[in-house]
Coordinates of N, CA, C and O in Angstrom, one line a residue:
X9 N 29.4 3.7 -27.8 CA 28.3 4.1 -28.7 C 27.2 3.0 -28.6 O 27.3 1.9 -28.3
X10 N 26.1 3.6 -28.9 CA 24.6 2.8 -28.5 C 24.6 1.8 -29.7 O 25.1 2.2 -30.7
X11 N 23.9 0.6 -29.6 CA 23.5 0.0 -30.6 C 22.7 0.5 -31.4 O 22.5 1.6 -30.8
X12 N 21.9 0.5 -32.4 CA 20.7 0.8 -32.7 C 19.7 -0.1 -32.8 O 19.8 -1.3 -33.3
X13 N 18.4 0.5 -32.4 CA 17.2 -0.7 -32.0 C 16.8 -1.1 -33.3 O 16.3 -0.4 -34.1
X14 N 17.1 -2.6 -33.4 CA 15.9 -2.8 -34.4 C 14.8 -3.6 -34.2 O 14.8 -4.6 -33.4
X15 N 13.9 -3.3 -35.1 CA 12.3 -3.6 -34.9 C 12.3 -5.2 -34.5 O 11.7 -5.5 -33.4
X16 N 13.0 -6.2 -35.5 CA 13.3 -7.5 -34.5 C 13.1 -7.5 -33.0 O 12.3 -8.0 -32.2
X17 N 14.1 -6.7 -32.9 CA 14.5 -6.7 -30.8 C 13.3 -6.5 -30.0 O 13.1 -7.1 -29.0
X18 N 12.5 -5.4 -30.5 CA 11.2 -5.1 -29.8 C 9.9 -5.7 -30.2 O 8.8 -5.7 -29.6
X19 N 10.3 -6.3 -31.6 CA 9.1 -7.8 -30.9 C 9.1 -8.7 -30.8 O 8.0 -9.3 -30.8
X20 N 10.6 -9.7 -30.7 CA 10.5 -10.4 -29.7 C 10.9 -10.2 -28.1 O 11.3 -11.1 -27.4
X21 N 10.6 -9.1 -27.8 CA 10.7 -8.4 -26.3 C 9.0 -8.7 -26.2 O 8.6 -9.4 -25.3
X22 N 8.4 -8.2 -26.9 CA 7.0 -7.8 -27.0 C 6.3 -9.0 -26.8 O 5.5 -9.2 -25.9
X23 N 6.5 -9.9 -27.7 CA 6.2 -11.4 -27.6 C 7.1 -11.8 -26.7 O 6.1 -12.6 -26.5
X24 N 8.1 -12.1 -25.7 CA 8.3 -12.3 -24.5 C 7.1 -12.1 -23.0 O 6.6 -12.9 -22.3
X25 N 7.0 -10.7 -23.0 CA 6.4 -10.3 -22.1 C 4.7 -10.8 -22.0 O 4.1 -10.8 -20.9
X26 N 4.0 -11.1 -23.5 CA 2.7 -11.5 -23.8 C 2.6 -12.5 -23.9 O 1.5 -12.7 -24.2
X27 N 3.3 -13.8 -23.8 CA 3.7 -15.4 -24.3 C 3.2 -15.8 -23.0 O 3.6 -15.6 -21.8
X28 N 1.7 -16.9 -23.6 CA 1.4 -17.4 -22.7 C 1.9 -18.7 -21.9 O 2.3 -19.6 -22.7
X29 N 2.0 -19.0 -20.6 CA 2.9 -20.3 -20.0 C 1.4 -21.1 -19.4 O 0.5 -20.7 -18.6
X30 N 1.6 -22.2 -19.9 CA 0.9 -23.4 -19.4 C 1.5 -24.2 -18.6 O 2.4 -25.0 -19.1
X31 N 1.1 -24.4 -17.2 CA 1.5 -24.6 -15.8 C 0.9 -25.6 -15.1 O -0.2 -26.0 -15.7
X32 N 1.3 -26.2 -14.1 CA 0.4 -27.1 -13.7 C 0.9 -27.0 -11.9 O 2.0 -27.0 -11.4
X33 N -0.4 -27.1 -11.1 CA 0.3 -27.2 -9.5 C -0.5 -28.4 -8.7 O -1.6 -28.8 -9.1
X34 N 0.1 -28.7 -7.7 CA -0.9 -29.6 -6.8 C -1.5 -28.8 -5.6 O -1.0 -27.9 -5.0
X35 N -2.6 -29.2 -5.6 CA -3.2 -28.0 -4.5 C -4.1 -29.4 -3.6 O -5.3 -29.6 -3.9
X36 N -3.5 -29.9 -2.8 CA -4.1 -30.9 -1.7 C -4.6 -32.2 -2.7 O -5.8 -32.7 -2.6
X37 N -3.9 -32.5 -3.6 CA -4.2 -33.9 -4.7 C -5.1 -33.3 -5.6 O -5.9 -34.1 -6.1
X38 N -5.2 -32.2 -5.9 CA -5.5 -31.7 -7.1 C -4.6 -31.3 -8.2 O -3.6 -30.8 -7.7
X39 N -4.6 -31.3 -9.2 CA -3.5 -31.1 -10.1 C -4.3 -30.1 -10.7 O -5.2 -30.3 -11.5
X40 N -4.0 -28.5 -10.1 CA -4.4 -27.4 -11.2 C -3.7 -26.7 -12.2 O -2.6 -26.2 -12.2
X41 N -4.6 -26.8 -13.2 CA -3.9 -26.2 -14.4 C -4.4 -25.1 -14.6 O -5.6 -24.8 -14.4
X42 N -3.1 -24.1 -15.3 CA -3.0 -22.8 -14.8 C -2.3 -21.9 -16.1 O -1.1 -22.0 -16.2
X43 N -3.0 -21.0 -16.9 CA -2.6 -20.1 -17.7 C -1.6 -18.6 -17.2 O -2.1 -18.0 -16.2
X44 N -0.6 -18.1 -17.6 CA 0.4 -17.3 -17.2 C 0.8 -16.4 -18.0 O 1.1 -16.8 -19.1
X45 N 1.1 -14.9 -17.7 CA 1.8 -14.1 -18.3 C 2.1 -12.9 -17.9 O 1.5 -12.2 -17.0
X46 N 3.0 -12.6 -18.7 CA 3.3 -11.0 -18.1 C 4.5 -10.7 -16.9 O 4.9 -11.7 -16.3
X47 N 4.7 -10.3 -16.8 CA 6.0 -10.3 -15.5 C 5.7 -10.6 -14.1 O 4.8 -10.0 -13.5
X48 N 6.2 -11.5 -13.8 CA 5.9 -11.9 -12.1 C 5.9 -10.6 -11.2 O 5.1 -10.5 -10.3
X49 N 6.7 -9.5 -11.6 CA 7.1 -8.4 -10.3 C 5.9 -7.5 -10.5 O 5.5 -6.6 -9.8
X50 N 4.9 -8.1 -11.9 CA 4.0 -6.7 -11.8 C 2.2 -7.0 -11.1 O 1.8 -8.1 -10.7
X51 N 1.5 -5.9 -11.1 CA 0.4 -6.4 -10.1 C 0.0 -7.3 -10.5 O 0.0 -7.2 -11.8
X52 N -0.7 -8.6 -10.0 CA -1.1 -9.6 -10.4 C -2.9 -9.8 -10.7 O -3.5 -10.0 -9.6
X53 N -3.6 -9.9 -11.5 CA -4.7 -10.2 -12.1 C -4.9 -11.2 -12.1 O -4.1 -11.7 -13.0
X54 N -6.0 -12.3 -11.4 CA -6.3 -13.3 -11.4 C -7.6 -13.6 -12.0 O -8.5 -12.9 -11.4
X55 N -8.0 -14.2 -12.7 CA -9.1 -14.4 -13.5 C -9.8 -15.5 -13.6 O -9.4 -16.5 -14.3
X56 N -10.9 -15.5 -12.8 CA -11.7 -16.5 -12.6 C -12.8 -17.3 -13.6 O -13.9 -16.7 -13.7
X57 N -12.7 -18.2 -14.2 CA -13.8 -18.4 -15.4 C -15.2 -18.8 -14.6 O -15.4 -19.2 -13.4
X58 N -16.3 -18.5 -15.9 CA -17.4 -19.0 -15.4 C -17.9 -21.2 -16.0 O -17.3 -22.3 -16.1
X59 N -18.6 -20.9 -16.1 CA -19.5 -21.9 -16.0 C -20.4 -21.9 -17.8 O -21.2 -21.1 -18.1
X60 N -20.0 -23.3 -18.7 CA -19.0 -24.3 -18.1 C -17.8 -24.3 -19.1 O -17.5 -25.3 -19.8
X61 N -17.1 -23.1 -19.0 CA -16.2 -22.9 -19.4 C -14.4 -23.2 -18.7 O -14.1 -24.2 -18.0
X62 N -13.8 -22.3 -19.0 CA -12.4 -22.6 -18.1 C -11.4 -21.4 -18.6 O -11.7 -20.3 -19.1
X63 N -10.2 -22.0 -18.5 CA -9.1 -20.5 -18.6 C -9.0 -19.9 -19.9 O -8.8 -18.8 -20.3
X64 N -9.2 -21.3 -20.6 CA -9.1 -21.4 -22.2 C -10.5 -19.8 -22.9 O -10.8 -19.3 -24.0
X65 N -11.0 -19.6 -21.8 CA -11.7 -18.6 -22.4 C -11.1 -17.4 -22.1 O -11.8 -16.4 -22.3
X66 N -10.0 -17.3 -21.8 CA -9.4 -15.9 -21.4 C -7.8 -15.9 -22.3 O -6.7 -15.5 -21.9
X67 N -8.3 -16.8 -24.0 CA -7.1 -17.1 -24.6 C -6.9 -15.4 -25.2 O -6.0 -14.9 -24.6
X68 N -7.3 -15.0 -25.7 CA -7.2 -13.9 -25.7 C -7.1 -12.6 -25.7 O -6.7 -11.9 -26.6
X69 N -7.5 -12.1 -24.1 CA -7.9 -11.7 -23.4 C -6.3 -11.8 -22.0 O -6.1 -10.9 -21.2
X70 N -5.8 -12.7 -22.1 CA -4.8 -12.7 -21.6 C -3.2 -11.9 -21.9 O -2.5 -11.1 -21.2
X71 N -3.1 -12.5 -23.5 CA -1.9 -11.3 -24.0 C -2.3 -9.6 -24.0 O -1.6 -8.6 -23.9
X72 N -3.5 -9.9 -24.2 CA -3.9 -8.1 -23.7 C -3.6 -7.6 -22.7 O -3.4 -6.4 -22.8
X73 N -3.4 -8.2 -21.4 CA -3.2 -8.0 -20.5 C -1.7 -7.7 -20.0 O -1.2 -6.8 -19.4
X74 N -1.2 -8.9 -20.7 CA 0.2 -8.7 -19.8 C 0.8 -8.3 -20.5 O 1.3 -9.3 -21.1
X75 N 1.1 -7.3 -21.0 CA 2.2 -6.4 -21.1 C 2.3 -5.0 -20.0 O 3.1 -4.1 -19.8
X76 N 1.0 -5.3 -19.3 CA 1.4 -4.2 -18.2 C 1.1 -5.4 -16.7 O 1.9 -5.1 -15.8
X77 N 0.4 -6.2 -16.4 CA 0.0 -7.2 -15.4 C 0.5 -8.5 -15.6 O 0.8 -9.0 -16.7
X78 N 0.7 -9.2 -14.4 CA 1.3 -9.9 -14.3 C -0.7 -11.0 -13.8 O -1.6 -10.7 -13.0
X79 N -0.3 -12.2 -14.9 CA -2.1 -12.8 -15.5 C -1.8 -14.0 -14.9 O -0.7 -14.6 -14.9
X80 N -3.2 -14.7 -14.0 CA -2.7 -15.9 -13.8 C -4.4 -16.5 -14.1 O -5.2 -16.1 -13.3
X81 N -4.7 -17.4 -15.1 CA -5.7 -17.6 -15.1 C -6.1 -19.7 -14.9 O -5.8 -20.6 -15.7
X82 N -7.1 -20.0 -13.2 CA -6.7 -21.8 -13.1 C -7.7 -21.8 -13.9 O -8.2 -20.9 -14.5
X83 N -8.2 -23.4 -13.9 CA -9.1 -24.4 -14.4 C -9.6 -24.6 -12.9 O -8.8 -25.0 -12.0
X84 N -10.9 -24.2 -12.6 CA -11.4 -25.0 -11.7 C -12.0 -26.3 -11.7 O -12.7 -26.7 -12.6
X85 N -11.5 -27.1 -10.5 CA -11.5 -28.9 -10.3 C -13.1 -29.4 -11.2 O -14.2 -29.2 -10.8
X86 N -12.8 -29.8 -12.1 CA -13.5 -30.4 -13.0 C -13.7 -29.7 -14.4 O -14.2 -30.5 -15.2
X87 N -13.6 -28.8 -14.8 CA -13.1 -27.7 -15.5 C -12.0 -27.5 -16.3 O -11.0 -27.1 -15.7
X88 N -12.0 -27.7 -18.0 CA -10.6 -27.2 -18.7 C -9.7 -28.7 -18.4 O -10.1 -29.8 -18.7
X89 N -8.7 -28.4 -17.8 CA -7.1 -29.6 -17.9 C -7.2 -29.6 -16.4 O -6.4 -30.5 -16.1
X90 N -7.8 -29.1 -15.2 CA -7.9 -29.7 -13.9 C -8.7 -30.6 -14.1 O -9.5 -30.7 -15.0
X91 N -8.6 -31.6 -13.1 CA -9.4 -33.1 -13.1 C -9.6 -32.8 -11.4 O -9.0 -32.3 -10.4
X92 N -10.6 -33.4 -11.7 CA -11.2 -33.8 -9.7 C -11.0 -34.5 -9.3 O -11.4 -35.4 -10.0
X93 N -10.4 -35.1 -7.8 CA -10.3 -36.5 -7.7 C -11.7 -37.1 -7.4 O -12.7 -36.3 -7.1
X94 N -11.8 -38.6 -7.4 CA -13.2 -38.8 -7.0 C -13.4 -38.5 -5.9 O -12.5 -38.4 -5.0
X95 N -14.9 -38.4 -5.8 CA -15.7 -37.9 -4.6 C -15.9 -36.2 -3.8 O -16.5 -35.6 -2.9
X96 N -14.5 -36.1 -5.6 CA -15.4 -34.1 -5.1 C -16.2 -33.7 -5.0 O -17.1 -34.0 -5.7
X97 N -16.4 -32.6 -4.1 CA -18.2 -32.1 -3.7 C -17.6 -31.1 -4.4 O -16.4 -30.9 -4.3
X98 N -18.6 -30.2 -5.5 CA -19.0 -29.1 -6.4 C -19.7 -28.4 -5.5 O -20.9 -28.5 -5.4
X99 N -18.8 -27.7 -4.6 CA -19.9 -26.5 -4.1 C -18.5 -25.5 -4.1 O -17.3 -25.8 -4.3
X100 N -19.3 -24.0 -3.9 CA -18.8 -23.0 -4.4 C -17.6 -22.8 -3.3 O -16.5 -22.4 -3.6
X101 N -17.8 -23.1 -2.1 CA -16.9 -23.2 -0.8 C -15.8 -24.1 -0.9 O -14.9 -23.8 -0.2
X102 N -15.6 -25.4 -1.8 CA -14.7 -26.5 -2.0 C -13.8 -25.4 -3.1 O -12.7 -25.1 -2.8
X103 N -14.3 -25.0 -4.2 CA -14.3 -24.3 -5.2 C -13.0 -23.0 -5.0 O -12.0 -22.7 -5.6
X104 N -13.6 -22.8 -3.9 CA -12.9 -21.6 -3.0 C -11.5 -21.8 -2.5 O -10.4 -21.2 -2.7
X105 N -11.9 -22.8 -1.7 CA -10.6 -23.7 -0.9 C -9.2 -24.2 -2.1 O -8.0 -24.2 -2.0
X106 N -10.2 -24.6 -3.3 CA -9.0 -25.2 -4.1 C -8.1 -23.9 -4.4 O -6.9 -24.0 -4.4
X107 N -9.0 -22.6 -4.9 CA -8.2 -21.5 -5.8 C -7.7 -21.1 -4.4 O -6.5 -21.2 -4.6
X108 N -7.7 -20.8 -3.6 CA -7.2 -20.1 -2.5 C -5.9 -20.6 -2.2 O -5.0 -19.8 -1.9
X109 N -5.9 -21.8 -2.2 CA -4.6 -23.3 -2.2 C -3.5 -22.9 -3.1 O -2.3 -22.6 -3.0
X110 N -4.7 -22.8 -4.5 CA -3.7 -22.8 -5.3 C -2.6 -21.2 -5.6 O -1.5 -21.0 -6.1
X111 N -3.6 -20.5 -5.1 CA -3.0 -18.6 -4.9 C -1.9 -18.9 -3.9 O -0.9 -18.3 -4.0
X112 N -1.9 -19.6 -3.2 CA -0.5 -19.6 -1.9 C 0.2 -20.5 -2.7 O 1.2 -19.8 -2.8
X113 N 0.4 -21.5 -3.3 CA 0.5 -22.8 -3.9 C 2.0 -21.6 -4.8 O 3.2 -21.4 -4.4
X114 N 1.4 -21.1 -5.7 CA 2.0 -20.5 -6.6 C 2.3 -18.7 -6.0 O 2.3 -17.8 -6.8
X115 N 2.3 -18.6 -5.0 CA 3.2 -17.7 -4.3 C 2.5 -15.9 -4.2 O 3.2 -14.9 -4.0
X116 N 0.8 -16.0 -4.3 CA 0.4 -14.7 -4.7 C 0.2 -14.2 -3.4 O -0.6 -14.9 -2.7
X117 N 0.6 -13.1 -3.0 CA 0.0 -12.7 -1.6 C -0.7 -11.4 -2.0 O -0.9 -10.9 -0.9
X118 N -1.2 -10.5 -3.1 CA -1.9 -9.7 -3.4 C -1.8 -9.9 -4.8 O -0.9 -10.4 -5.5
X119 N -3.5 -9.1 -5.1 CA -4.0 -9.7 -6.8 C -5.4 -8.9 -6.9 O -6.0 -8.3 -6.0
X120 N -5.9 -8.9 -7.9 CA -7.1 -8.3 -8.5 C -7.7 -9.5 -8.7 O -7.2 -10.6 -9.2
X121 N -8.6 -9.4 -8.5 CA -9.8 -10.7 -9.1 C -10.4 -10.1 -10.2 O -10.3 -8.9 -10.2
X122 N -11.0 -10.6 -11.0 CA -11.9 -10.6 -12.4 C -12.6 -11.7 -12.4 O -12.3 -12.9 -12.5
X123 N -14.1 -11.0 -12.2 CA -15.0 -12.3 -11.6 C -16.6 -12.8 -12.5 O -17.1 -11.7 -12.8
X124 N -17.0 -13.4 -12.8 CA -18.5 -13.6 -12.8 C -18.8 -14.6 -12.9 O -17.8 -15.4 -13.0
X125 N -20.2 -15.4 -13.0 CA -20.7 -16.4 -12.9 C -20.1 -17.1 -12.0 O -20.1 -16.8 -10.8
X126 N -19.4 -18.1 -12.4 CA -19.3 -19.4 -11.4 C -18.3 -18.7 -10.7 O -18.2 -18.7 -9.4
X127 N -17.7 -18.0 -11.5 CA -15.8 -16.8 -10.9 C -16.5 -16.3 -9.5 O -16.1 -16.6 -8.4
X128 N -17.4 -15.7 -10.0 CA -17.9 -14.4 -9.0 C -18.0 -15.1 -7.1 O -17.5 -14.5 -6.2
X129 N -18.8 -16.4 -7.0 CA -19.0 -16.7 -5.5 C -17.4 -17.3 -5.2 O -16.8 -17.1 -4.1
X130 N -17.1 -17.8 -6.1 CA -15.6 -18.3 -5.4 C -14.2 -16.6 -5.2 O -13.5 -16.4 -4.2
X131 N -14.2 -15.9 -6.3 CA -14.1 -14.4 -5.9 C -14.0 -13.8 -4.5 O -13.1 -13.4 -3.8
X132 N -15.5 -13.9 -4.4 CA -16.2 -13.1 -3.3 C -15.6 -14.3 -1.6 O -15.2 -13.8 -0.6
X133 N -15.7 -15.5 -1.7 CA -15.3 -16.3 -0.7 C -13.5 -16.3 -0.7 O -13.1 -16.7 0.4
X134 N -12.7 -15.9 -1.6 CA -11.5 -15.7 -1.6 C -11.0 -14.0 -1.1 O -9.9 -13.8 -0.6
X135 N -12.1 -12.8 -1.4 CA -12.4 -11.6 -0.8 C -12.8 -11.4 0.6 O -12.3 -10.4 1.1
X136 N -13.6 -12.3 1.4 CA -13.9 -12.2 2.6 C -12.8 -13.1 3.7 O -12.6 -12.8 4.9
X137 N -12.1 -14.3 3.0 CA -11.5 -14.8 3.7 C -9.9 -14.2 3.9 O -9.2 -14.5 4.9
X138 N -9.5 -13.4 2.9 CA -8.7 -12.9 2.9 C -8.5 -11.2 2.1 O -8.1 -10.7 1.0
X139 N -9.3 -10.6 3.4 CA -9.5 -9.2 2.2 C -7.8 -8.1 2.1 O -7.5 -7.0 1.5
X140 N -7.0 -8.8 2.9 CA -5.8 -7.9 2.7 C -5.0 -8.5 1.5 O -4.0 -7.8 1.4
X141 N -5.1 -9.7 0.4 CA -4.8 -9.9 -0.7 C -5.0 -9.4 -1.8 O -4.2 -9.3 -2.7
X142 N -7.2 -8.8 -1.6 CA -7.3 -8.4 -2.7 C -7.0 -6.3 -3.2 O -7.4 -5.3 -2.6
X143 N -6.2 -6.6 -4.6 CA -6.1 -5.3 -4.5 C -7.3 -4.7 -5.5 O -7.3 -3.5 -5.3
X144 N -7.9 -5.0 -6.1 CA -8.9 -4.5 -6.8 C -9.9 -5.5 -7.3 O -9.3 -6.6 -7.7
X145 N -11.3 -5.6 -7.4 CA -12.4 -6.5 -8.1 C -13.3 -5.9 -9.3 O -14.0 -4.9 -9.5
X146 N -12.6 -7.1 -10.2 CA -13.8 -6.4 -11.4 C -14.3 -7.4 -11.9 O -13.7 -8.4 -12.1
X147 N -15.9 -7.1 -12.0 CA -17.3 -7.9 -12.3 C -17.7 -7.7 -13.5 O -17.5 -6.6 -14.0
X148 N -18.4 -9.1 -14.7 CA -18.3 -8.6 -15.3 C -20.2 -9.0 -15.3 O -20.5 -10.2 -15.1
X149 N -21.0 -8.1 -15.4 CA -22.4 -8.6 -16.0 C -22.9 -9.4 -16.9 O -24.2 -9.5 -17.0

């Protein structure tokens, strides 16, 4: 005989799958810090912040997501809880290099970008350098 469901069960199921995880990786002596959720097995959505914001702006905007996507949102190097080491160059190509690091770093080989402002050139340089990772791009105006 079946148990019967109760409302308990399905929301702490619910809050399982939307619970955000605060992460941290090394990406070539950078220490990026990294917002998470949603199931690892499902498509992954990566979310790029603009300028001069960070992940923390996608607090939100994140549990919305993952109950169907699997959310990974960094701090780029100087940005949020990532730190730069000294003598980082801020150009959108360094910028690139670190999230690109940190996408293999933490195991993504295909992903959706969500991009604008500062998001959008580092996006677009993680799109051209490797366009068989990305599975879909959304811009936002």
């Amino acid at each position: 005989m079946n148990a019967p469901v109760r409302a308990a069960d399905f929301v702490v199921d619910a809050f399982a799958a939307t619970a955000v995880r605060h992460r941290a990786v090394d990406v070539e002596g950078v220490r990026v810090f990294y917002r998470e959720a949603g199931p690892a097995d499902a498509p992954t959505v990566l979310l790029l912040h603009g300028f001069p914001s960070a992940s923390h702006m996608f607090r939100n905007l994140i549990p919305q997501l993952a109950g169907r996507y699997h959310v990974v949102a960094p701090d780029f190097p100087g940005f949020g809880l990532t730190q730069a080491p000294n003598g980082f160059r801020y150009t959108f190509d360094n910028l690139a290099h670190v999230v690109d690091g940190f996408t293999q770093a933490i195991g993504l080989s295909r992903y959706a970008i969500y991009v604008f402002d500062y998001g959008a050139p580092v996006g677009w340089r993680l799109a051209m350098a490797h366009p068989e990772r990305i599975s879909a791009i959304v811009t936002q105006n």
